[in-house]
Structure formats: C-alpha cells, structure tokens
Coordinates of C-alpha atoms in Angstrom, one line a residue:
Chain A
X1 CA -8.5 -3.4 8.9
X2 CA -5.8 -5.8 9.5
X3 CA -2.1 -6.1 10.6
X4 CA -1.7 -7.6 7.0
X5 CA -2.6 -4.2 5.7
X6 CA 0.0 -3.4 7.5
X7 CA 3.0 -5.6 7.1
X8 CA 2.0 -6.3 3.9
X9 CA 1.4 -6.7 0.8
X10 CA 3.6 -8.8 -0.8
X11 CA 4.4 -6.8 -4.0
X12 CA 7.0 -5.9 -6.7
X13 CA 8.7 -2.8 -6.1
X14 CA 9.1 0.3 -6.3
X15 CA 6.4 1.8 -4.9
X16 CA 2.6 1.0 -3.0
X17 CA 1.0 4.2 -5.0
X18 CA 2.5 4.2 -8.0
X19 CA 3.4 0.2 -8.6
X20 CA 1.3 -1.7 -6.6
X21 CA -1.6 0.2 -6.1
X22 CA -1.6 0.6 -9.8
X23 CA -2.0 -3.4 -10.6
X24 CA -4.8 -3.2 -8.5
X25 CA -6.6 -0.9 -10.3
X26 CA -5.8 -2.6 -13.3
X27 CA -7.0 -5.7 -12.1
X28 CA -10.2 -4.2 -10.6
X29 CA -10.6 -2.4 -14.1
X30 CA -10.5 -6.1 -16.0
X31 CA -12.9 -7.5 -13.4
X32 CA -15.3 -4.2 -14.3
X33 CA -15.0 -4.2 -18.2
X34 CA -14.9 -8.4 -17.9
X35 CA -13.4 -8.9 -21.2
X36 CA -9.7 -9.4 -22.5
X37 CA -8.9 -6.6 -23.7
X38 CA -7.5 -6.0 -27.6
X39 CA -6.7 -2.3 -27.3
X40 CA -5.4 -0.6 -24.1
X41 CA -4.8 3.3 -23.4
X42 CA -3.5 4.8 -20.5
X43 CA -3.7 8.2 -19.5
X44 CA -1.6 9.3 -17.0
X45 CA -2.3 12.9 -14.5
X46 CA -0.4 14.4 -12.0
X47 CA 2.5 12.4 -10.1
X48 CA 2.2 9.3 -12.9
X49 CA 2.6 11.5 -15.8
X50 CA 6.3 12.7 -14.5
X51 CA 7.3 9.7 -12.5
X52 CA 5.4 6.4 -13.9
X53 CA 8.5 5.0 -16.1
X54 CA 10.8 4.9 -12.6
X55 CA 8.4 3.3 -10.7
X56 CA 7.3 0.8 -13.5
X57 CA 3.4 2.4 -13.1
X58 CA 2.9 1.6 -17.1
X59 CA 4.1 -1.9 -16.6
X60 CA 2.0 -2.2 -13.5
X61 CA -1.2 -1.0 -15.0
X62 CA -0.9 -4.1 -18.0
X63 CA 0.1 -6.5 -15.5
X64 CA -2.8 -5.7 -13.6
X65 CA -5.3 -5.7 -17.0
X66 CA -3.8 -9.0 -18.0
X67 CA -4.5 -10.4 -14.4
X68 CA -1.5 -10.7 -12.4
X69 CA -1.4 -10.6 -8.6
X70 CA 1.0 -7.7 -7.2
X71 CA 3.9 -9.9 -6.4
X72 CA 4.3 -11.9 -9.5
X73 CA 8.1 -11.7 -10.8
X74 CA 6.3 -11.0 -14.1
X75 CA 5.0 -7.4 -13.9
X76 CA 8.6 -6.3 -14.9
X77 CA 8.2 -8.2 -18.5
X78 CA 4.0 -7.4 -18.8
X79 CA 4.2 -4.7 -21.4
X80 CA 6.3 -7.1 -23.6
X81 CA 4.0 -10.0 -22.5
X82 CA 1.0 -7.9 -23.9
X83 CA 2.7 -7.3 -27.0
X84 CA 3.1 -10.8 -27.4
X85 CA -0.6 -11.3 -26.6
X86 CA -1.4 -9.2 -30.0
X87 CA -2.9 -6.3 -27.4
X88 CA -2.0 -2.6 -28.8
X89 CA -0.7 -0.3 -25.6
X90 CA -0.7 3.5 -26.1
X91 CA 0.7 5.8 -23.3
X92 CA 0.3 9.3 -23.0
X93 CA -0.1 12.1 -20.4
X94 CA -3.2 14.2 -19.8
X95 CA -4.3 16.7 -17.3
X96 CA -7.8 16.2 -15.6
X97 CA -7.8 18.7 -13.8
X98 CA -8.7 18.9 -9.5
X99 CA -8.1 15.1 -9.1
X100 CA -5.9 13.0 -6.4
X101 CA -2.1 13.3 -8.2
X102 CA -2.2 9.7 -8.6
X103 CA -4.3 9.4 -11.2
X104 CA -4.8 7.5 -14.9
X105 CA -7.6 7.3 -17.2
X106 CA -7.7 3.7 -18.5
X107 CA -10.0 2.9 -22.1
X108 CA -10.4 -1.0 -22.5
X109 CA -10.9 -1.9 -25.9
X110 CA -12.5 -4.9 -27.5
X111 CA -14.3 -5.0 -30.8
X112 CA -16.9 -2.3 -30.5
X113 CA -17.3 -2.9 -26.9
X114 CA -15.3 0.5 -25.1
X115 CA -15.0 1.3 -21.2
X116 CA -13.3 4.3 -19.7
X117 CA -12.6 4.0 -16.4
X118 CA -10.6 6.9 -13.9
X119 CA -9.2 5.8 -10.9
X120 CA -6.7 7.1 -8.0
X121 CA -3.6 5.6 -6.0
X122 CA -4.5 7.3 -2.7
X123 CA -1.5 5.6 -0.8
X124 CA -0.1 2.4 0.9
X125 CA -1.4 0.6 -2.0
X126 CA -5.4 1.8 -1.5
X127 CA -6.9 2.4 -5.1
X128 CA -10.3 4.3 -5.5
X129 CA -12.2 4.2 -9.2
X130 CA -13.8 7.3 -9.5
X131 CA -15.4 7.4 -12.9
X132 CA -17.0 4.7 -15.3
X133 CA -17.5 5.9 -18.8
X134 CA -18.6 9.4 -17.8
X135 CA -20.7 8.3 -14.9
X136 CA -19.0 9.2 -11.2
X137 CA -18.5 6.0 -8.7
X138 CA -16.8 5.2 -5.5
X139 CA -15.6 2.3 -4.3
X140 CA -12.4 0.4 -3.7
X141 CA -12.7 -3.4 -4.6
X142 CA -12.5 -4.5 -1.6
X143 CA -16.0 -5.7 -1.4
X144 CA -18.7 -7.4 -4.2
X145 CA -20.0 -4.3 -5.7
X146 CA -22.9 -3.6 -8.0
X147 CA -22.5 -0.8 -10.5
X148 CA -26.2 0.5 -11.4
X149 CA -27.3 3.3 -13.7
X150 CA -30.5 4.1 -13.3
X151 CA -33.3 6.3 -13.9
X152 CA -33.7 8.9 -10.3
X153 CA -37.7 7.8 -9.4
X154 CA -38.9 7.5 -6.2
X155 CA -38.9 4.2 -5.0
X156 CA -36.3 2.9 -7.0
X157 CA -33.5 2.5 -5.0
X158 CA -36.0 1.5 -2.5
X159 CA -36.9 -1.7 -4.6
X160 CA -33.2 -2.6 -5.4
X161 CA -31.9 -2.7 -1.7
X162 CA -35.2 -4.7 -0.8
X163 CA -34.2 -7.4 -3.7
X164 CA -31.3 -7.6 -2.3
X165 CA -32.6 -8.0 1.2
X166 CA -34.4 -10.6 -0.1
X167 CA -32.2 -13.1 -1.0
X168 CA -29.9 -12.3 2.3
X169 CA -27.5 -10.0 0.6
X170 CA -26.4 -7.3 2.9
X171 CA -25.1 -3.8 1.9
X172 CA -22.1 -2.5 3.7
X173 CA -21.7 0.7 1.6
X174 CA -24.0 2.7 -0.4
X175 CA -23.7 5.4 -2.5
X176 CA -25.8 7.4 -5.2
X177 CA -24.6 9.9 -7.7
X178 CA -26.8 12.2 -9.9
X179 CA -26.4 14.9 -12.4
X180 CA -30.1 16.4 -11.9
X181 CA -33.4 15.6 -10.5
X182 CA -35.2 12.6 -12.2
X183 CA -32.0 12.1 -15.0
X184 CA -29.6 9.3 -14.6
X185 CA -28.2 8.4 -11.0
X186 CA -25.5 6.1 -10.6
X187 CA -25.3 3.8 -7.6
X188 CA -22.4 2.2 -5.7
X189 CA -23.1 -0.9 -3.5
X190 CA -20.7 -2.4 -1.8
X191 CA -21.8 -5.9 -0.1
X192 CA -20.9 -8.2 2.2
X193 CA -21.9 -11.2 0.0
X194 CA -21.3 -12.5 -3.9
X195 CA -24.2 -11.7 -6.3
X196 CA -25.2 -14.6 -8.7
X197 CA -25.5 -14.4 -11.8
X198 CA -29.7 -14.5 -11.1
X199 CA -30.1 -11.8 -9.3
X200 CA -27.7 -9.9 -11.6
X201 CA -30.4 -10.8 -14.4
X202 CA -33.7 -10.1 -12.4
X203 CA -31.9 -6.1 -11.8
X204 CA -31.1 -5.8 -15.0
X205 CA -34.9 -6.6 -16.4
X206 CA -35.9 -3.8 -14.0
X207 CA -37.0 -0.7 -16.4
X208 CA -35.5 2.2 -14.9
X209 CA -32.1 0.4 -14.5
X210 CA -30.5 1.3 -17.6
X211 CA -26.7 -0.6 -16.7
X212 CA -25.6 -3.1 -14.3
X213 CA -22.5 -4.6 -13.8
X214 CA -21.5 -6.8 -10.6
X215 CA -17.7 -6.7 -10.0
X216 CA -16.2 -9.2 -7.7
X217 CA -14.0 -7.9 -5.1
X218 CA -9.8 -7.7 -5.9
X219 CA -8.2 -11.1 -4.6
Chain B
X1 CA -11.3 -6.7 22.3
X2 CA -11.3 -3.2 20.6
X3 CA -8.5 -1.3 20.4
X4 CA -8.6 2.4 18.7
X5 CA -5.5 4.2 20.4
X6 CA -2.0 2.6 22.1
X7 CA -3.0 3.4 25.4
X8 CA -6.3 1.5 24.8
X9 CA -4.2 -1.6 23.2
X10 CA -2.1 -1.0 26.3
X11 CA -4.7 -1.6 29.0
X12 CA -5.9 -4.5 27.4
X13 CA -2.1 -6.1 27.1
X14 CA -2.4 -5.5 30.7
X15 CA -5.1 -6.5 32.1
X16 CA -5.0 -10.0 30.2
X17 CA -1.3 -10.3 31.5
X18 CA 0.1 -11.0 27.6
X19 CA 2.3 -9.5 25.3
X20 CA 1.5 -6.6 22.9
X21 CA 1.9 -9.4 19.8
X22 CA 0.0 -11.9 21.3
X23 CA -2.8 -9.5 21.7
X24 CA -2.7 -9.0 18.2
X25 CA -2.9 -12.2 17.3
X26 CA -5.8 -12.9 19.1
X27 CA -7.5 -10.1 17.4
X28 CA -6.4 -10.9 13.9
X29 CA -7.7 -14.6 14.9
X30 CA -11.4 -13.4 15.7
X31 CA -11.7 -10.2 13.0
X32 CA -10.3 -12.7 9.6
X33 CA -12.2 -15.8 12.0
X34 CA -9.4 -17.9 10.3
X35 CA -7.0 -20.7 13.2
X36 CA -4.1 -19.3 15.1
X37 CA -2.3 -21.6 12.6
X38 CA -3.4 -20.0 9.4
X39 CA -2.6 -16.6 10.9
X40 CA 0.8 -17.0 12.4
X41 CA 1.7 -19.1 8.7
X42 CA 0.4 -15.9 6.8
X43 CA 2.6 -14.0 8.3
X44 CA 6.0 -16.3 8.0
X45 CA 5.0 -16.6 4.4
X46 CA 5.9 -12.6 4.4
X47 CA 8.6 -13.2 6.6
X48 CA 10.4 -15.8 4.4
X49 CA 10.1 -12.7 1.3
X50 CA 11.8 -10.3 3.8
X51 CA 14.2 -12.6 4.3
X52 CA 15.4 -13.5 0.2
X53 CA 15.0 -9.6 -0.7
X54 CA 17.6 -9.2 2.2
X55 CA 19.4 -12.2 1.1
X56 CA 19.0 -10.8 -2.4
X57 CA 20.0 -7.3 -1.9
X58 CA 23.6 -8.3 0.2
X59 CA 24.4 -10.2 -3.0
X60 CA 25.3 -6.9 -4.7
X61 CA 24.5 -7.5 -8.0
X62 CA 21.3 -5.2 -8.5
X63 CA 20.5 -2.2 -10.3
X64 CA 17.2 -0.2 -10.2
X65 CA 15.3 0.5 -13.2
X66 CA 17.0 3.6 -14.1
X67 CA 20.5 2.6 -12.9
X68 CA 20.6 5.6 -10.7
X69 CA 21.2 3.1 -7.2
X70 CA 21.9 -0.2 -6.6
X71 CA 24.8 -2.2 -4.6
X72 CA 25.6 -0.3 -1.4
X73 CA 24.1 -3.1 0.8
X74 CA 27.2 -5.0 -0.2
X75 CA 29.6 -2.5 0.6
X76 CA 28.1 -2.1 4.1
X77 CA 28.2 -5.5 4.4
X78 CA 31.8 -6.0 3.0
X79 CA 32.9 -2.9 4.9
X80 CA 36.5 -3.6 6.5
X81 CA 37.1 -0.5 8.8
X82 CA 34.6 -1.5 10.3
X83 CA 33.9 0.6 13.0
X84 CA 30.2 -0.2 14.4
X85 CA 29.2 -3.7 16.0
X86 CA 28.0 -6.1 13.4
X87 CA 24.5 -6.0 15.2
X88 CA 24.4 -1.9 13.8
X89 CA 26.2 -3.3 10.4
X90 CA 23.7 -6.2 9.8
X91 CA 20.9 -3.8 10.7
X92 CA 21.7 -1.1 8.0
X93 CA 23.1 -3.1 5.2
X94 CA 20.1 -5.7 5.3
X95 CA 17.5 -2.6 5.8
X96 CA 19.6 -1.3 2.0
X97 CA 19.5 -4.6 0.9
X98 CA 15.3 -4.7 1.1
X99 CA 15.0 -1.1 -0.4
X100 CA 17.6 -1.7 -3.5
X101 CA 15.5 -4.9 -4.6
X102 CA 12.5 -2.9 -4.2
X103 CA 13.5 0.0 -6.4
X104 CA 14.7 -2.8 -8.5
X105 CA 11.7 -4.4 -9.4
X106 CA 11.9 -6.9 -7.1
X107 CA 9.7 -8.5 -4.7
X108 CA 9.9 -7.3 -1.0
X109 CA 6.9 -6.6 1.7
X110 CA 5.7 -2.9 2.3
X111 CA 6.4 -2.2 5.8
X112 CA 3.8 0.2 6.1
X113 CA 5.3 1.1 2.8
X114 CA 6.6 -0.2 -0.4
X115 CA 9.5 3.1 -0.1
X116 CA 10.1 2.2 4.1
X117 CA 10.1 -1.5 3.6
X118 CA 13.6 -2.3 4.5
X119 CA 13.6 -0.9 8.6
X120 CA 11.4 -3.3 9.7
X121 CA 12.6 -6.5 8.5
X122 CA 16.1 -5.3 8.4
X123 CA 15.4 -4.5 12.5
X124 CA 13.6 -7.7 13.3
X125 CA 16.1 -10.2 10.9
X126 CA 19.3 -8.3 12.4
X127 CA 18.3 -8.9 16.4
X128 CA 17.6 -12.6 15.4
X129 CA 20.6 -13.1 13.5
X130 CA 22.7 -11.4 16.2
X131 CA 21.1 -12.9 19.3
X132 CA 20.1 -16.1 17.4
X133 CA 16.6 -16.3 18.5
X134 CA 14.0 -18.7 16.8
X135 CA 12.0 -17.7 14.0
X136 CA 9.0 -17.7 16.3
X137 CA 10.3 -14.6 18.2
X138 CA 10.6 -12.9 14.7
X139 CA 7.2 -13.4 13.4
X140 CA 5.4 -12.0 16.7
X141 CA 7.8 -8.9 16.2
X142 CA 6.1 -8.7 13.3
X143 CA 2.5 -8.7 14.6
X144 CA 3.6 -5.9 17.3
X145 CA 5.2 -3.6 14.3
X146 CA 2.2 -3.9 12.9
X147 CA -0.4 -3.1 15.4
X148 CA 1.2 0.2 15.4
X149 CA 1.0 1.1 11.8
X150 CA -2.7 0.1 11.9
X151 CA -3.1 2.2 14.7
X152 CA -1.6 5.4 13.5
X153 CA -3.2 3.6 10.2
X154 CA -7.1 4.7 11.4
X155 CA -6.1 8.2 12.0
X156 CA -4.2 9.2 9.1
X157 CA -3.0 8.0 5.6
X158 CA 0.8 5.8 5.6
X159 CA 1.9 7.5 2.7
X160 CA 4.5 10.4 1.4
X161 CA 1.8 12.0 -0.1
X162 CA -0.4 12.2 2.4
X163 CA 2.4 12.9 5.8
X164 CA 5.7 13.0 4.3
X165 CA 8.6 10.7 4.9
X166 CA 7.8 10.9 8.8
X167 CA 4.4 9.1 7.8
X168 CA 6.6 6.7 6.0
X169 CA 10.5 6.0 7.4
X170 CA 8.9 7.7 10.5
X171 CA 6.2 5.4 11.5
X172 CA 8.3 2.3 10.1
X173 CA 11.0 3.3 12.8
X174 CA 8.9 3.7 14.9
X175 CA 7.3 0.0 14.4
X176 CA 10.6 -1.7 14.6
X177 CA 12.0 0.0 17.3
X178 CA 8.3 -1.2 19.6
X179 CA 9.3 -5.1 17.7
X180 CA 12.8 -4.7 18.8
X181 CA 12.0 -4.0 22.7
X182 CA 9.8 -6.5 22.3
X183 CA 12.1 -9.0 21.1
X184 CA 14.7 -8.1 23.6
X185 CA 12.1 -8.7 26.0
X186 CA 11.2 -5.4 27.5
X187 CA 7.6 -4.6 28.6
X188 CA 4.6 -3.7 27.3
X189 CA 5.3 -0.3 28.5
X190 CA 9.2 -0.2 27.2
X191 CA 7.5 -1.4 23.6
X192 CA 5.2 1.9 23.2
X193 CA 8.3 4.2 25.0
X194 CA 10.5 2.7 22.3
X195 CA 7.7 3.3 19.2
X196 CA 7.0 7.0 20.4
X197 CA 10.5 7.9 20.8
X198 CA 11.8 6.8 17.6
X199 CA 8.7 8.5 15.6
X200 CA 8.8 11.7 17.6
X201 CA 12.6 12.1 16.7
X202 CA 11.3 11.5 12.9
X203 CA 8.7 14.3 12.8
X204 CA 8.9 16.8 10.0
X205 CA 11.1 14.3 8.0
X206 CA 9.4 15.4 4.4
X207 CA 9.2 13.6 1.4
X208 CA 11.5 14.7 -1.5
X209 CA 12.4 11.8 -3.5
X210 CA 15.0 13.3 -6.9
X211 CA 12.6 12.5 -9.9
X212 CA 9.9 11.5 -7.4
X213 CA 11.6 7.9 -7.7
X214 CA 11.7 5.7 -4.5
X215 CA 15.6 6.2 -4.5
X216 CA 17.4 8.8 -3.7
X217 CA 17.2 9.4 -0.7
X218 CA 14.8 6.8 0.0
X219 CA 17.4 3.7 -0.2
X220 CA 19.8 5.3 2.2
X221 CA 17.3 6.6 4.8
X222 CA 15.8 2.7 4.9
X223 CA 19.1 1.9 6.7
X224 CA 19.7 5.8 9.0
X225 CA 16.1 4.7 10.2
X226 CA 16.6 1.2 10.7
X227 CA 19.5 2.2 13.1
X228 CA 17.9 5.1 14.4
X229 CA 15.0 2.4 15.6
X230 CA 17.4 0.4 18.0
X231 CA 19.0 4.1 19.4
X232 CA 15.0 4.3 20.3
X233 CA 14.9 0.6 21.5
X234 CA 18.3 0.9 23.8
X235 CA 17.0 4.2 25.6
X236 CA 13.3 2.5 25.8
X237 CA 14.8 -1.0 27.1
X238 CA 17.0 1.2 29.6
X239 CA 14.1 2.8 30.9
X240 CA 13.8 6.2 29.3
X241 CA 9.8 7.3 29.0
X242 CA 9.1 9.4 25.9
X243 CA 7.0 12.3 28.3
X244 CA 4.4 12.6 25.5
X245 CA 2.4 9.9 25.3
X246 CA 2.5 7.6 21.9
X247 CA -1.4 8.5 21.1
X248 CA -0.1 12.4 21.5
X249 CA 2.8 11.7 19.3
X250 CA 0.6 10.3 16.7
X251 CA -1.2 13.1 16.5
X252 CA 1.4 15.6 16.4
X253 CA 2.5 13.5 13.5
X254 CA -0.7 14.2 11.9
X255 CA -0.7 17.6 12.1
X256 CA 2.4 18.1 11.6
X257 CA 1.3 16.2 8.5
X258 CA -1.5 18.4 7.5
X259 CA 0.8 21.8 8.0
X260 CA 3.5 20.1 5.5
X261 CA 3.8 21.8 1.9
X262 CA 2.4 20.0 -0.6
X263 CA 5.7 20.8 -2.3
X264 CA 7.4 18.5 0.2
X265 CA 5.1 15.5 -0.1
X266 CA 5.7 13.5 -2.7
X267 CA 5.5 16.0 -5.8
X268 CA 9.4 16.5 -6.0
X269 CA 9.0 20.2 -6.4
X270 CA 11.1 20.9 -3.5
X271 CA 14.0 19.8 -1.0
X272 CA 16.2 17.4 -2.3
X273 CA 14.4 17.1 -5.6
X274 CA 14.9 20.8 -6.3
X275 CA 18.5 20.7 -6.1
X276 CA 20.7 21.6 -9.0
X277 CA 21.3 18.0 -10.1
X278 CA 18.1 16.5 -8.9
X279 CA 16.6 18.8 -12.2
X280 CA 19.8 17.2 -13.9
X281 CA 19.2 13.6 -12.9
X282 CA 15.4 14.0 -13.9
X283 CA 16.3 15.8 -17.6
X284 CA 18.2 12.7 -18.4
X285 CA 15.6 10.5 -17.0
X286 CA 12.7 12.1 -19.0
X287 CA 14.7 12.5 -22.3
X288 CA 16.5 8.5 -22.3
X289 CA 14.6 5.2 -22.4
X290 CA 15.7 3.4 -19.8
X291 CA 13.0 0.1 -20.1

C-alpha cells in the first residue's frame, strides 16, 4: 500500500464508498464487459438504495461506465451526458440479500451482447466485484486479471498457470470458485504483468475453458 | 525498511537520525521505484486541490446536492466577535470549507476519507498560512499524516462502516495533529504523542450521518476535529506523553470498532439520524427530486 492510498484520491465528492468507490466499479465494469454500452440498469442494495441520490452514487456509477476518472468535474452532469449519448439508464432498488451494504447490481447492454456484474463499495474508495453473470469472482482491479470459466478436471488449472509461467507472467492472486465437483469452476487471477492479446487467444482455444476475459487493471 | 506498527516506523526514524516524513518518502521512493522528484510532485499535485477546495469553500457561495448545508466556512471566516486566534479561525473555517465542496460535488482529496477530508489540509494549510512556512514544509506534513493512516490502514478498514466516525474524523485528527508537531518542529517522539492523543480522545465517536448523507454532522465535525488536532499538537509539542502507546491506541480503536452497533456505523438507523427531524429531513429527501 501506499501513502497515496492514503492522502488520496483525488475525487468528486461526497463520499469514498458511495461516490468514488462507485466510479470505480463502473469503470472496472466497462473494462470487463469491453463494449459501450446502449442500455444501462442499476440495481441498488442496502446503504445505496436509501442514500445513493445524496451522495450522487447513480451519477457516479454512469460516469464510471462512460470512462471518467474519479476527479473529473464531469461526474456531476454524467447521467445527462449519457442521455445525450442515446444510452437508456434505468434505476431501481433491490434486495440481495447477505451482501456488503454497499452494493449494486449493474446489467450492460449492447445489442444482444448482456453482462451482469455485482460488486461492493467496502470503504475508503476499495471496490470488490463479486459476481459476473451468475458466476462468483473476486478481485479488485488493481491488478491485470484473467476471468476464466472452466470445466473443474484435474490438471486444468495446472496447465493455465504453467502457460502463463511460460511466457513470464506471474500470478499474484489466485482464486477458484465451483458449484460442484467436475461442473463449471470459475477462476480469478490476478497478475503482476499485462496479458496480450496472444496468450488471451491460445487460453481461449483450450477445450475445457468455456469463457475468458482479461481485464486490465483500473488507472 | 519495513515498517508494520509506529513504534517500528519509530525506531527506524531513529536510528537513521531523520524525520518521520522523510522516512516515508524514502519508502514511497523504493516501493512505487518512481524519483524523489516524481514523488514529492505527486503529492503537491494533491496539495494544490486541498488548497482551491479550501479557497473554494471560503468563497461562500456553495450548496450541497440536497441544499441541506452549504456556506458556514464563510461565516467562520467573516466572523467579527471574533473570539479565538485566527490560527484556531483559519484552521476550522478552511477544514468547513474542504467538507462543503465535498458534499457539494466538488473536487477535494480524501484524507483517509472523502467524509474527514477537510482536518488534514485544513491543519497543515492553517500552520503554513499562520507561521508562513514554505510549501515544502506542507507537503512532507503530508507524507507524515499519511504514514499513520496507512498504518492503522493494515490493521483495520478507514471507513464509517467499518469503525465509525473514530475510524474516520478520529484517525484524520489524529494524522494532522502527528503533521502539525511535525511542522512545528517537535520530535519524532512528540509526532506519535500528538497522533495518539488526539485519536484516543476520538474513540467511540460513531457514525450517524441524518439520511446517511456526508453532512450533517459530518461538515461541522471536519472543523471540531481539525481544532481538536492542534489541542493534541500543543499538549504533544509541550511535552505531554499519551501513557498508552500509539500501536495500543490503534488497537483499542479497532476493537472498540468491532464492539460498535452496526446501527451506529454508517446505516443511519440510530444517533443523530434517528432523531425526530433527521426521519423529517430524510421523508423530504426521499419524496422531492433534488437532481
């Protein structure tokens, strides 16, 4: 960690959770579904649904899907900025039951192409995504991560992290979720490196990996 | 040059004869392996916002989203019984000043926090003003402020939520009263007396924002703990040793933390939010559009 953590970040008010931390996940959600976006809907739980108009959270979650940083004097205008931009914004509240109070449920839109992402605002401006689609994750964007869905065989994960070993890539995090024995798993990796777009295509030729997506770390 | 707890950060200041900021610096130099230059700029670049949301909150004209808050900074500032020194009246008006352009939309630094932004700025930009130190002096205040949030950083979450306003206002008193003795050029040893005795005083300080906004009674309490921090700096630069130990402060922060209701942290179900015109204020809010 460092003292810019700290004493820092620059941002737009009011709040780390519920502003800034909330650009971040929208940003990390464009970087993740990697298309502009013609439909947005946000889903607020918890804290958000009561407070997110006071501290700006709606316009805060658009800013950060349309790609601004969290201290640009636009975040204020985004949802009219959007508008503008021909996206469609819904808002609503929903309840999701044993999650972080800071959290939204954010479906990206764009022709038949649909992502539903849930992420949390654990504090000081730290985000966490926690589901993609209905798959659990976890990881923070603040390293290159690779998203993989995979069939749960022995040996599989095994040949990934060797791939990447291969062309010097080396994994900082790791983590592996799975509803039963030999279904799907879905794997985190966070790295200390970029992926090209290569080695992206060679994982995704793999026949038990049934998804991939590389998303570049926030900022 | 690890450092996981103030007394270790301490031993290190010492043996190596520098200050407390220069031994961050160093570090933030080797961990981001970016030049002393590049490090020191990166944080006057979050000096020079400090100092326009101050400048821009002493202006007056501001309003927060809802229109609930907005324009006390000026009063302070325009205040004619004026009562306290200006060094006390510069340090709570510009600490108001940060926190009403915050809640305003506006651009400010969080110091941990987005909600306790205004105490440290408001601490560090009211000595300089007042003493007329060099900018310099300001921006290693700044790395010794923060070595202390990232220290009470690894043990527990800087957040309402997660500690309450002590983990908030608390720890950001605490970081401006350690930059102030610093600034005012009292030891190594005075810095981390002046940090633990201005967070110990702020433990138990919950979190009960009306509407769960970052307003009432965040604004105000920006400038109580801004001024509260140079009470902690006087007794620490006069000598005065907090008898527990910073590191054991921190963790009775933490616990005391853990212990909190949930009611009190952030959810607005209690306190001040509970409070017959809180529910008013947060009727009106819910039922208006105030985009």
């Amino acid at each position: 960690m460092s003292v810019f953590d700290i004493i820092g970040p620059v941002m737009t008010g009011p709040s780390s959770s519920h502003t800034a931390g909330v650009v971040k996940i929208g940003a990390l959600a464009r970087k993740i579904f990697n298309e502009q976006a013609e439909s947005i809907e946000i889903y607020f739980h918890g804290s958000f649904a009561h407070t997110y108009r006071g501290h700006g959270t709606d316009r805060a979650i658009i800013a950060g899907v349309l790609g601004m940083g969290l201290d640009d004097e636009n975040i204020k205008s985004s949802l009219e900025i959007a508008r503008e931009k021909g996206i469609e914004l819904t808002f609503a509240n929903i309840n999701l039951h044993g999650v972080h109070p800071n959290t939204l449920k954010i479906i990206l839109k764009k022709d038949i192409e649909k992502m539903t992402i849930t992420a949390s605002s654990t504090g000081g401006g730290d985000i966490v995504i926690s589901k993609i689609n209905d798959y659990e994750v976890d990881f923070k964007g603040k390293f290159p991560t690779l998203w993989l869905l995979h069939k749960d065989k022995p040996g599989e994960l095994a040949a990934i992290t060797s791939l990447l070993a291969e062309h010097k890539i080396n994994i900082a995090f790791m983590k592996v979720f799975r509803e039963n024995k030999g279904g799907l798993a879905s794997s985190i990796i966070e790295l200390d490196q970029k992926l090209g777009k290569g080695l992206v295509d060679i994982l995704s030729r793999r026949k038990n990996i049934m998804k991939i997506i590389f998303v570049p770390s926030l900022f | 040059m690890g450092y996981f707890t103030i007394e270790e950060l301490y031993k290190i200041a010492l043996d190596n004869k520098k200050k407390i900021s220069e031994i961050v610096i160093e570090d933030e130099i080797i961990n981001s392996e970016k030049s002393r230059k590049n490090v020191i700029s990166e944080m006057k670049r979050r000096y020079d916002v400090m100092k326009s949301s101050i400048e821009k909150g002493l202006r007056g004209n501001i309003k927060s989203i809802t229109g609930l808050t907005g324009g006390d900074a000026a009063r302070i500032k325009n205040i004619n019984t004026n009562f306290l020194d200006s060094l006390h009246n510069k340090i709570i008006s510009a600490a108001i000043a940060i926190a009403e352009v915050n809640a305003s939309m506006g651009k400010i630094v969080a110091a941990p926090t987005a909600g306790s932004s205004g105490i440290i700025p408001a601490v560090i930009w009211g000595i300089s003003e007042y003493y007329d130190l060099d900018e310099e002096k300001c921006i290693s205040a700044l790395f010794t402020a923060g070595v202390f949030g990232k220290i009470v950083n690894k043990k527990m979450n800087l957040s309402g939520a997660a500690g309450g306003c002590q983990a908030e206002c608390g720890v950001a008193s605490g970081m401006a009263a350690a930059a102030a003795v610093e600034m005012l050029g009292g030891s190594s040893e005075m810095v981390i007396h002046g940090f633990a005795l201005a967070l110990k005083n702020l433990l138990g300080l919950t979190c009960d924002p009306v509407a769960g906004l970052v307003e009432i009674p965040c604004i105000k309490r920006n400038g109580f703990a801004a001024a509260h921090a140079l009470t902690a700096a006087q007794m620490a630069l006069s000598g005065i040793k907090s008898i527990i130990p910073a590191d054991q402060v921190v963790d009775a922060l933490y616990r005391t933390g853990e212990l909190m209701p949930s009611s009190l942290k952030e959810t607005s179900q209690a306190g001040l939010a509970d409070t017959d015109i809180a529910r008013d204020i947060e009727l009106k809010l819910n039922t208006s559009r105030f985009d």
